[in-house]
Amino acid sequence: KYDFIKSNLRRSYLIRLIRRFQITLKTHQKRKEVFQNNNDNRSFNSDNACQIPEKDIEITELYLKKLNTYILSHGFKYSLTAVPSPPRSLIKKTNYSCFKNISKKINISFIDFPEEIFNEPSKYYFAKDIHLNALGNKVLAKKIHSYLLKGNYK
């Protein structure tokens, strides 16, 4: 069976360009809908359950153990924190509680993420990105700094 579109996609750069443009527009439209439609009702708090598959958790745990052993062997102390993806992001799985659980399990001190960011994420994350903005980074840096000053690490 002859497929005109597939056949010409292989031969014509113009048709490839048009198709690439269509796919890009669809992708941008979906992304725009996700960021504008903030009604996914996903909770955003420090108590969210770990949603990462157990096999991935085991691999992460193994590498964190190795890293901790290496750091301790050189006379340093290791602490861990995790920055959760904001609730409006495309990423629907949270890693925060996973890392918190791993740190408990392998006896690494965990620096809790600032509650004010959980309480008002739109103020501390970029509007169209999953990363913390300047204010979010400042709040997190203060939290880590006070944690270190208090000597809370093991």
Coordinates of C-alpha atoms in Angstrom, one line a residue:
K1 CA 0.0 0.0 0.0
Y2 CA 1.5 3.3 -1.1
D3 CA 1.5 6.1 1.6
F4 CA 1.9 9.4 -0.1
I5 CA 2.7 11.3 3.1
K6 CA 5.4 8.9 4.3
S7 CA 6.9 8.6 0.9
N8 CA 7.2 12.4 0.5
L9 CA 8.3 12.9 4.1
R10 CA 11.4 10.9 3.2
R11 CA 12.2 12.9 0.1
S12 CA 11.1 16.5 0.7
Y13 CA 12.8 18.8 3.2
L14 CA 9.9 21.3 2.9
I15 CA 7.4 18.7 3.9
R16 CA 9.7 17.6 6.8
L17 CA 9.9 21.2 7.9
I18 CA 6.2 21.7 7.8
R19 CA 5.6 18.5 9.8
R20 CA 8.2 19.5 12.4
F21 CA 6.5 22.8 12.7
Q22 CA 3.1 21.1 13.3
I23 CA 4.6 18.8 16.0
T24 CA 6.3 21.8 17.7
L25 CA 3.0 23.8 17.7
K26 CA 1.2 20.8 19.3
T27 CA 3.8 20.4 21.9
H28 CA 3.9 24.1 22.8
Q29 CA 0.1 24.1 23.0
K30 CA 0.0 21.2 25.4
R31 CA 2.7 22.8 27.5
K32 CA 0.8 26.1 27.6
E33 CA -2.4 24.3 28.6
V34 CA -0.6 22.6 31.5
F35 CA 0.9 25.8 32.8
Q36 CA -2.3 27.8 32.3
N37 CA -4.7 25.2 33.6
N38 CA -3.5 24.9 37.2
N39 CA -6.3 22.6 38.2
D40 CA -4.6 19.3 38.5
N41 CA -5.3 19.3 42.3
R42 CA -2.0 17.7 43.0
S43 CA -1.1 18.4 46.6
F44 CA 2.2 20.1 47.2
N45 CA 3.5 19.5 50.7
S46 CA 6.3 17.8 52.5
D47 CA 4.1 14.8 53.3
N48 CA 3.5 13.7 49.7
A49 CA 4.1 9.9 49.3
C50 CA 7.1 8.8 47.3
Q51 CA 5.9 8.0 43.8
I52 CA 9.1 6.7 42.3
P53 CA 9.3 3.0 41.4
E54 CA 11.0 0.9 44.0
K55 CA 13.7 -0.4 41.6
D56 CA 14.7 3.3 40.9
I57 CA 14.8 4.0 44.6
E58 CA 17.1 1.1 45.2
I59 CA 19.6 2.3 42.6
T60 CA 19.5 5.8 44.0
E61 CA 20.0 4.4 47.5
L62 CA 23.0 2.4 46.4
Y63 CA 24.7 5.4 44.8
L64 CA 24.0 7.6 47.8
K65 CA 25.5 5.0 50.1
K66 CA 28.6 4.8 47.9
L67 CA 28.9 8.6 47.8
N68 CA 28.4 8.9 51.6
T69 CA 31.1 6.3 52.3
Y70 CA 33.5 8.1 50.0
I71 CA 32.8 11.5 51.6
L72 CA 33.1 10.0 55.1
S73 CA 36.4 8.3 54.2
H74 CA 37.9 11.7 53.4
G75 CA 36.8 13.2 56.7
F76 CA 33.8 15.2 55.6
K77 CA 30.1 14.9 56.5
Y78 CA 27.3 14.5 53.9
S79 CA 23.8 16.0 54.1
L80 CA 21.0 15.7 51.6
T81 CA 18.0 17.7 50.5
A82 CA 15.6 17.5 47.5
V83 CA 13.8 20.2 45.6
P84 CA 10.3 19.0 44.6
S85 CA 8.8 19.9 41.2
P86 CA 6.1 22.6 41.5
P87 CA 2.5 21.3 41.3
R88 CA 1.9 22.9 38.0
S89 CA 4.8 21.3 36.2
L90 CA 4.7 18.5 33.7
I91 CA 6.4 16.3 36.2
K92 CA 3.8 14.5 38.2
K93 CA 6.0 12.3 40.3
T94 CA 7.5 13.8 43.4
N95 CA 11.0 12.9 44.6
Y96 CA 11.0 14.8 47.9
S97 CA 9.7 12.2 50.3
C98 CA 11.7 9.5 48.4
F99 CA 15.0 11.3 49.2
K100 CA 13.8 12.0 52.8
N101 CA 13.1 8.3 53.3
I102 CA 16.4 7.2 51.7
S103 CA 18.4 9.5 53.9
K104 CA 16.7 8.1 57.0
K105 CA 17.3 4.5 55.9
I106 CA 21.0 5.0 55.2
N107 CA 21.6 7.4 58.0
I108 CA 22.4 10.6 56.1
S109 CA 21.2 13.9 57.5
F110 CA 18.4 15.5 55.5
I111 CA 17.8 19.2 55.2
D112 CA 14.1 19.8 55.0
F113 CA 12.8 22.0 52.2
P114 CA 11.5 25.3 53.4
E115 CA 7.8 25.1 54.3
E116 CA 7.1 28.6 53.0
I117 CA 7.9 27.4 49.5
F118 CA 5.5 24.5 49.9
N119 CA 2.9 27.0 51.2
E120 CA 3.2 29.4 48.3
P121 CA 5.0 27.8 45.3
S122 CA 4.0 30.3 42.7
K123 CA 6.1 32.9 44.6
Y124 CA 9.3 30.9 44.6
Y125 CA 9.3 29.0 41.3
F126 CA 9.6 30.4 37.8
A127 CA 6.1 30.8 36.2
K128 CA 6.9 28.6 33.2
D129 CA 9.7 26.4 34.5
I130 CA 10.3 23.7 37.1
H131 CA 13.2 25.6 38.8
L132 CA 13.3 27.8 41.8
N133 CA 13.5 31.5 41.0
A134 CA 16.0 33.9 42.7
L135 CA 13.7 34.3 45.7
G136 CA 13.2 30.5 46.0
N137 CA 17.0 29.9 45.8
K138 CA 17.6 32.6 48.4
V139 CA 15.0 31.0 50.9
L140 CA 16.5 27.5 50.3
A141 CA 20.1 28.9 50.7
K142 CA 19.1 30.5 54.0
K143 CA 17.6 27.2 55.2
I144 CA 20.8 25.3 54.3
H145 CA 23.0 28.0 55.8
S146 CA 21.1 27.9 59.2
Y147 CA 21.2 24.1 59.1
L148 CA 25.0 24.1 58.8
L149 CA 25.5 26.9 61.4
K150 CA 23.5 24.9 63.9
G151 CA 25.7 21.9 63.4
N152 CA 22.7 19.6 62.7
Y153 CA 24.6 17.5 60.3
K154 CA 25.9 14.1 61.6

